[in-house]
mmCIF file of C-alpha atoms in Angstrom:
data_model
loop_
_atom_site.group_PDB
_atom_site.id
_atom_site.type_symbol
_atom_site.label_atom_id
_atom_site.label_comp_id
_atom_site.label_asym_id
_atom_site.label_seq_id
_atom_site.Cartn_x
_atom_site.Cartn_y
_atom_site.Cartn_z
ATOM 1 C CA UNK A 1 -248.449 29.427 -15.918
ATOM 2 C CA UNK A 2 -249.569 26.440 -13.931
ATOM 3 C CA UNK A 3 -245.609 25.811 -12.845
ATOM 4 C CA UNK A 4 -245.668 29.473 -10.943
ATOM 5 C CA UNK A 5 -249.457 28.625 -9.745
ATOM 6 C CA UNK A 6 -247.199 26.000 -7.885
ATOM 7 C CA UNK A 7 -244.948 28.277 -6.186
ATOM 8 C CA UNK A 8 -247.534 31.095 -5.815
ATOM 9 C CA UNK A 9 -249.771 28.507 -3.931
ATOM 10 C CA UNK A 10 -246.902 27.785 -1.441
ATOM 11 C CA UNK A 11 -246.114 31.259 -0.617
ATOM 12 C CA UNK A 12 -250.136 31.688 -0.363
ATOM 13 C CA UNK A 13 -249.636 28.676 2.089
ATOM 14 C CA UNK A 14 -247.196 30.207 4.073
ATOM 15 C CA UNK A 15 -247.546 34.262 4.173
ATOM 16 C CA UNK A 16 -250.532 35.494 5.712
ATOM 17 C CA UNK A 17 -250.051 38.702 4.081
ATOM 18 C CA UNK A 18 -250.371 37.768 0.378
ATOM 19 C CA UNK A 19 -253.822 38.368 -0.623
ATOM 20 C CA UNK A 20 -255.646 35.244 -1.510
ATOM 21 C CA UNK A 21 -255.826 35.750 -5.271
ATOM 22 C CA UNK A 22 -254.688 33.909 -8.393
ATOM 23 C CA UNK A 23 -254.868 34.568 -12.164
ATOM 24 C CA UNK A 24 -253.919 31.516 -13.873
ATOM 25 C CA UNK A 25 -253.602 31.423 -17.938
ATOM 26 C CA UNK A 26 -255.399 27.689 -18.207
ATOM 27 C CA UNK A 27 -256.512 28.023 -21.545
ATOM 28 C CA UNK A 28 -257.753 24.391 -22.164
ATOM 29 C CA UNK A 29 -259.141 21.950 -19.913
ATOM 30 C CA UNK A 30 -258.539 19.180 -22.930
ATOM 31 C CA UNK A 31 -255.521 16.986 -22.866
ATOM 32 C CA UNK A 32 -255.739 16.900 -27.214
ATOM 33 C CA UNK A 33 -255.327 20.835 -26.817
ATOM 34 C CA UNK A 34 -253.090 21.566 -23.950
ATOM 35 C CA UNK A 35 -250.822 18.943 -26.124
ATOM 36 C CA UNK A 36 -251.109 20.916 -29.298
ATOM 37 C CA UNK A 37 -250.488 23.848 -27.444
ATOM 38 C CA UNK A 38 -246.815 22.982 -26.006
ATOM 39 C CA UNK A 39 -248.202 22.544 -22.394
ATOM 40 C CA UNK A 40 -246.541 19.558 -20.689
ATOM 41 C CA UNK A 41 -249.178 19.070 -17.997
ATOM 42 C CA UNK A 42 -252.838 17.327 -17.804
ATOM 43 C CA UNK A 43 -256.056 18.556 -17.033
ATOM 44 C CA UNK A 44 -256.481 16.200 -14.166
ATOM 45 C CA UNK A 45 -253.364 17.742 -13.142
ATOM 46 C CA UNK A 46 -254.724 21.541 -13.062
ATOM 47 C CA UNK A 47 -258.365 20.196 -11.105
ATOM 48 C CA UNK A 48 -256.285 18.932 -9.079
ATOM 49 C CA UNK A 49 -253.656 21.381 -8.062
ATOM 50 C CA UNK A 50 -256.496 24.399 -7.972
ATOM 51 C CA UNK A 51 -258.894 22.366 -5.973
ATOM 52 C CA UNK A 52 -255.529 21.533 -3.587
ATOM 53 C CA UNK A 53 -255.560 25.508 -3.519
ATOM 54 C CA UNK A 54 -258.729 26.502 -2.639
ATOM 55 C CA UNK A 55 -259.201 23.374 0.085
ATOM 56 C CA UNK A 56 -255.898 25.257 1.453
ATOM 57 C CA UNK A 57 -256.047 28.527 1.374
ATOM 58 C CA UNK A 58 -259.571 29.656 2.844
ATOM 59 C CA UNK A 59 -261.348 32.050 0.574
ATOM 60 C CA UNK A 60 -259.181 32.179 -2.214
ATOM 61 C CA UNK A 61 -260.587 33.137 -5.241
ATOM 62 C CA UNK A 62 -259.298 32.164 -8.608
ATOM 63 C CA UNK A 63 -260.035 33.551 -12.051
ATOM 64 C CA UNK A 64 -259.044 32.203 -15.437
ATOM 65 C CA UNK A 65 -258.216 32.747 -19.214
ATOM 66 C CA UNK A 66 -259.874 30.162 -21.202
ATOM 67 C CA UNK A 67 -259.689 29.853 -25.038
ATOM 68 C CA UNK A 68 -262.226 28.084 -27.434
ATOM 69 C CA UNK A 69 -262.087 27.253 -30.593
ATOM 70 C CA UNK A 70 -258.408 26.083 -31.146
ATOM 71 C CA UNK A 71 -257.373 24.516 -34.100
ATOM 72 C CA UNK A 72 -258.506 20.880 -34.020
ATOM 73 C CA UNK A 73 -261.070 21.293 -30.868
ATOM 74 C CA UNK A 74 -263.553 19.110 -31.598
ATOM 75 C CA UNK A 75 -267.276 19.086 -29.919
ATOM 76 C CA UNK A 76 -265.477 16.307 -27.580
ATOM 77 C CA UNK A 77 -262.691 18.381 -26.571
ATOM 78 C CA UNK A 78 -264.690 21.369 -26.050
ATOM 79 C CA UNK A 79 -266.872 19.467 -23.928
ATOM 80 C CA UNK A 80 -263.822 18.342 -21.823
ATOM 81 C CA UNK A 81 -263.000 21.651 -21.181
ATOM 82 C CA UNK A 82 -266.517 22.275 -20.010
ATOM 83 C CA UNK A 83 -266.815 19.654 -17.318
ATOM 84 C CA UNK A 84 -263.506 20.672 -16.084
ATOM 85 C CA UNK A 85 -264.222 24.256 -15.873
ATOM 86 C CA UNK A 86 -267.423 22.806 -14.156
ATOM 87 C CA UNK A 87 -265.004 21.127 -11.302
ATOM 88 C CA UNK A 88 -263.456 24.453 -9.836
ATOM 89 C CA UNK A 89 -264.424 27.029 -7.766
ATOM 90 C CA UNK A 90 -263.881 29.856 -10.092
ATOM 91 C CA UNK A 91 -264.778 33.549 -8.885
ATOM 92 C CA UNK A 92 -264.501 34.225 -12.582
ATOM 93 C CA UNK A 93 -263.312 33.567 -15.877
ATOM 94 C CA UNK A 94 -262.649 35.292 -19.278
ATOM 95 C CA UNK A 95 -263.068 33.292 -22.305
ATOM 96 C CA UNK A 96 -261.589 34.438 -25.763
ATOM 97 C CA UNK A 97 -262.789 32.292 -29.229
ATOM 98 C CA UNK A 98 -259.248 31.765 -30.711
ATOM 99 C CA UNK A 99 -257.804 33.922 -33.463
ATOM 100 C CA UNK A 100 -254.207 33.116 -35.635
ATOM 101 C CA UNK A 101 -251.803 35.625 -34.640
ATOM 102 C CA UNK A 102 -248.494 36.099 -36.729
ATOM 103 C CA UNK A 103 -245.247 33.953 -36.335
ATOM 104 C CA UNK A 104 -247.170 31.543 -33.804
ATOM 105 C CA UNK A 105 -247.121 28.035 -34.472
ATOM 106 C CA UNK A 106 -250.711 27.188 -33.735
ATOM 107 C CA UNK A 107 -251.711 29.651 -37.081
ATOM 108 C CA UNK A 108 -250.073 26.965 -39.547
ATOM 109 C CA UNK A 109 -252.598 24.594 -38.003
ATOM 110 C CA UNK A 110 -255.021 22.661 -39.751
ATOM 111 C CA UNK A 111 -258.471 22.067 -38.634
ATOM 112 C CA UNK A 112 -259.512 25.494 -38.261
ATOM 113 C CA UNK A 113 -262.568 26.147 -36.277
ATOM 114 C CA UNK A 114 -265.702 27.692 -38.159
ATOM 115 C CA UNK A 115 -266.579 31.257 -36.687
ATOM 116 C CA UNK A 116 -270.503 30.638 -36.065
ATOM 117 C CA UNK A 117 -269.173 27.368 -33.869
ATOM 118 C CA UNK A 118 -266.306 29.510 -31.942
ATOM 119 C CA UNK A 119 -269.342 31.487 -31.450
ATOM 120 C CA UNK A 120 -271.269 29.196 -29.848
ATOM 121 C CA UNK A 121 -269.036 28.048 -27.658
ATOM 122 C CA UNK A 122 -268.081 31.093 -26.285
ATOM 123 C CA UNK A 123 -272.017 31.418 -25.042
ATOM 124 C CA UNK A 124 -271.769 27.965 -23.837
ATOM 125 C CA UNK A 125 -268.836 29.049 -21.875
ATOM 126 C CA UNK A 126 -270.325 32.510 -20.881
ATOM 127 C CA UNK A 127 -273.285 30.988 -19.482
ATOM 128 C CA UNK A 128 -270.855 28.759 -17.484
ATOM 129 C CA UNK A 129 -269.098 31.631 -15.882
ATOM 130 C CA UNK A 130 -272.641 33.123 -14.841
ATOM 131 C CA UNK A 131 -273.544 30.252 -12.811
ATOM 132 C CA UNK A 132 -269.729 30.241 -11.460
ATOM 133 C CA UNK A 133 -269.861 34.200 -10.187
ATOM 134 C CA UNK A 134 -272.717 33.579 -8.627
ATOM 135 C CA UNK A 135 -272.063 30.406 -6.627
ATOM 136 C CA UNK A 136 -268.321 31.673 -5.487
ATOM 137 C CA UNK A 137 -270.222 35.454 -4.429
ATOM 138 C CA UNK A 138 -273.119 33.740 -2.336
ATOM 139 C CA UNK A 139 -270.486 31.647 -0.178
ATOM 140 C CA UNK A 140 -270.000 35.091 1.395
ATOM 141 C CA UNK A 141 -273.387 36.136 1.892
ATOM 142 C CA UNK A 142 -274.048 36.962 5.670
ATOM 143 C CA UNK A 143 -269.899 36.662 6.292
ATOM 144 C CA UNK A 144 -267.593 40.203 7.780
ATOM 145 C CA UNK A 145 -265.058 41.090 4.844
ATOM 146 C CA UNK A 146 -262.043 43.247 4.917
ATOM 147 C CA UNK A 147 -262.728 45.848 2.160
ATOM 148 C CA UNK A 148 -260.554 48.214 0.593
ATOM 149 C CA UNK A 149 -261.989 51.341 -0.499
ATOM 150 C CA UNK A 150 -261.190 52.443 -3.526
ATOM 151 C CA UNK A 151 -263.636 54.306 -5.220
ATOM 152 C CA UNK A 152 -266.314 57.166 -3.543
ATOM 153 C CA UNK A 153 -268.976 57.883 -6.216
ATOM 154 C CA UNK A 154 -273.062 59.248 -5.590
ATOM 155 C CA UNK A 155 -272.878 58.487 -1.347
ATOM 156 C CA UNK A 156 -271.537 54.943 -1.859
ATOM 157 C CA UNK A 157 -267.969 53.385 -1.756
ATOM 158 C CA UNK A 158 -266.625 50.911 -3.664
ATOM 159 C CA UNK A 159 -263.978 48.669 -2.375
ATOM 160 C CA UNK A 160 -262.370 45.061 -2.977
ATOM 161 C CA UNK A 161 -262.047 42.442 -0.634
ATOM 162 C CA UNK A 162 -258.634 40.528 0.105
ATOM 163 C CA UNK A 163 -259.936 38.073 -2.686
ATOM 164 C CA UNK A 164 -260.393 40.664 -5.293
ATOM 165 C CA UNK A 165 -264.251 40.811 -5.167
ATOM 166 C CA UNK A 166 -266.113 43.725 -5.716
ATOM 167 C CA UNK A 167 -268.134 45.330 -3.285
ATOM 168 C CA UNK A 168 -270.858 48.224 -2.978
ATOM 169 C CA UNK A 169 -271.261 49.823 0.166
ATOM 170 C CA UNK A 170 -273.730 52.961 1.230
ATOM 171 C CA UNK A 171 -271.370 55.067 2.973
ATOM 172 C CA UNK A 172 -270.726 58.930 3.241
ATOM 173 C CA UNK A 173 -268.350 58.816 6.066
ATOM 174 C CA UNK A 174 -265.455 57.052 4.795
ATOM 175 C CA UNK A 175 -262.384 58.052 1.875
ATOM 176 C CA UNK A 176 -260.831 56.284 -0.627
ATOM 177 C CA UNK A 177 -257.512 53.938 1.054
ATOM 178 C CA UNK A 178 -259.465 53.417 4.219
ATOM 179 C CA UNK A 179 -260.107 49.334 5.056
ATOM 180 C CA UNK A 180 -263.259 48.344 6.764
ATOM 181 C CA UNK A 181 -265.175 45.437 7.845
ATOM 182 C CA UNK A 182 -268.115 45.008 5.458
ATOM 183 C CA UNK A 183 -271.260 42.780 6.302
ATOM 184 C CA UNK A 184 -272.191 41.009 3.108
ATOM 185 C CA UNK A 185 -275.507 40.831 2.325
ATOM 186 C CA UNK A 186 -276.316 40.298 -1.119
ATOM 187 C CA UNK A 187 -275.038 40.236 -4.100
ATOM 188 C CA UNK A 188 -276.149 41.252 -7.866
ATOM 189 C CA UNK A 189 -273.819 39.811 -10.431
ATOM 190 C CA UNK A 190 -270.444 39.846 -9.827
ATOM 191 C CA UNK A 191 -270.738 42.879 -7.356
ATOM 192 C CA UNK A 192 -271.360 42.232 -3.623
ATOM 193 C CA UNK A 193 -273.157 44.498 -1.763
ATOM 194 C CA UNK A 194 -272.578 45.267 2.042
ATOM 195 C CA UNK A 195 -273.056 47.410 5.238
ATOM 196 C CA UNK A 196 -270.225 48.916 7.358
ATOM 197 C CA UNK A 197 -270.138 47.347 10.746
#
């Protein structure tokens, strides 16, 4: 939750040898949501604290879970959401259209969303996260990354770097646990592609 994004972000701050990665659960980016579902913070509030993060802690990458179509999330608040999501350097994102589960409070809700709209949105939101891999992956172009290899398969490894990005490298000499410095120097969705140097 956005209370241990606090703490995580100082220990980020302050250890060198954490990697520079966080998962936060946002869900909402809507103040009429994040209400209805028991969260006691803002959205201003998250922009600001993962912007704070990222200004702070070079590189670090941060992914997401967002939901749409909550009960009551109107095209206003979805569009909130939106222009937040639109405000952070995500490396990625996954987006789920909201479904009742048992013994919660949020399926007793009225102002259920229609399927074909929680549809919608989710497309909206996918197209988002396209533009948002993309953007946070070409920062590195041309930059030396630490890569951990963790995965040898048809004469090229694939490894992550200390941000938990993906990379692709042509490579017959190296195993699976060794760390090299990758040249990055292109990328093709969320995958980064790179030559040993």
């Amino acid at each position: 939750n956005i209370k241990t994004t606090l703490d995580i972000y100082t220990h980020l701050k302050e250890n060198k040898k954490l990697m520079p990665h966080l998962h936060v659960s946002i869900q909402s980016l809507d103040d009429k949501i994040l209400k209805l579902m028991k969260r006691n913070y803002s959205a201003e509030f998250v922009v600001k604290l993962l912007n704070k993060v990222q200004n702070e802690v070079p590189d670090s990458a941060i992914t997401a879970d967002i939901i749409t179509g909550f009960p009551q999330e109107d095209e206003e608040n979805f569009w909130n959401t939106f222009e937040n999501l639109k405000k952070i350097d995500f490396s990625d994102f996954h987006i789920f259209p909201y479904s009742d589960r048992e013994k919660t409070a949020a399926a007793a809700f009225s102002g259920k969303i229609e399927p074909e709209i929680k549809k919608e949105r989710v497309k909206i939101l996918e197209n988002l996260k396209k533009i948002k891999i993309r953007e946070f992956r070409e920062k590195f172009l041309g930059t030396v990354q630490k890569v951990y290899i963790e995965e040898i398969k048809e004469g090229k490894a694939y490894g992550y770097t200390e941000n938990y990005l993906r990379v692709e490298v042509n490579s017959v000499s190296h195993k699976v646990a060794d760390i090299v410095n990758v040249k990055i120097m292109s990328s093709a969705g969320d995958l980064l592609k790179g030559e040993i140097i």
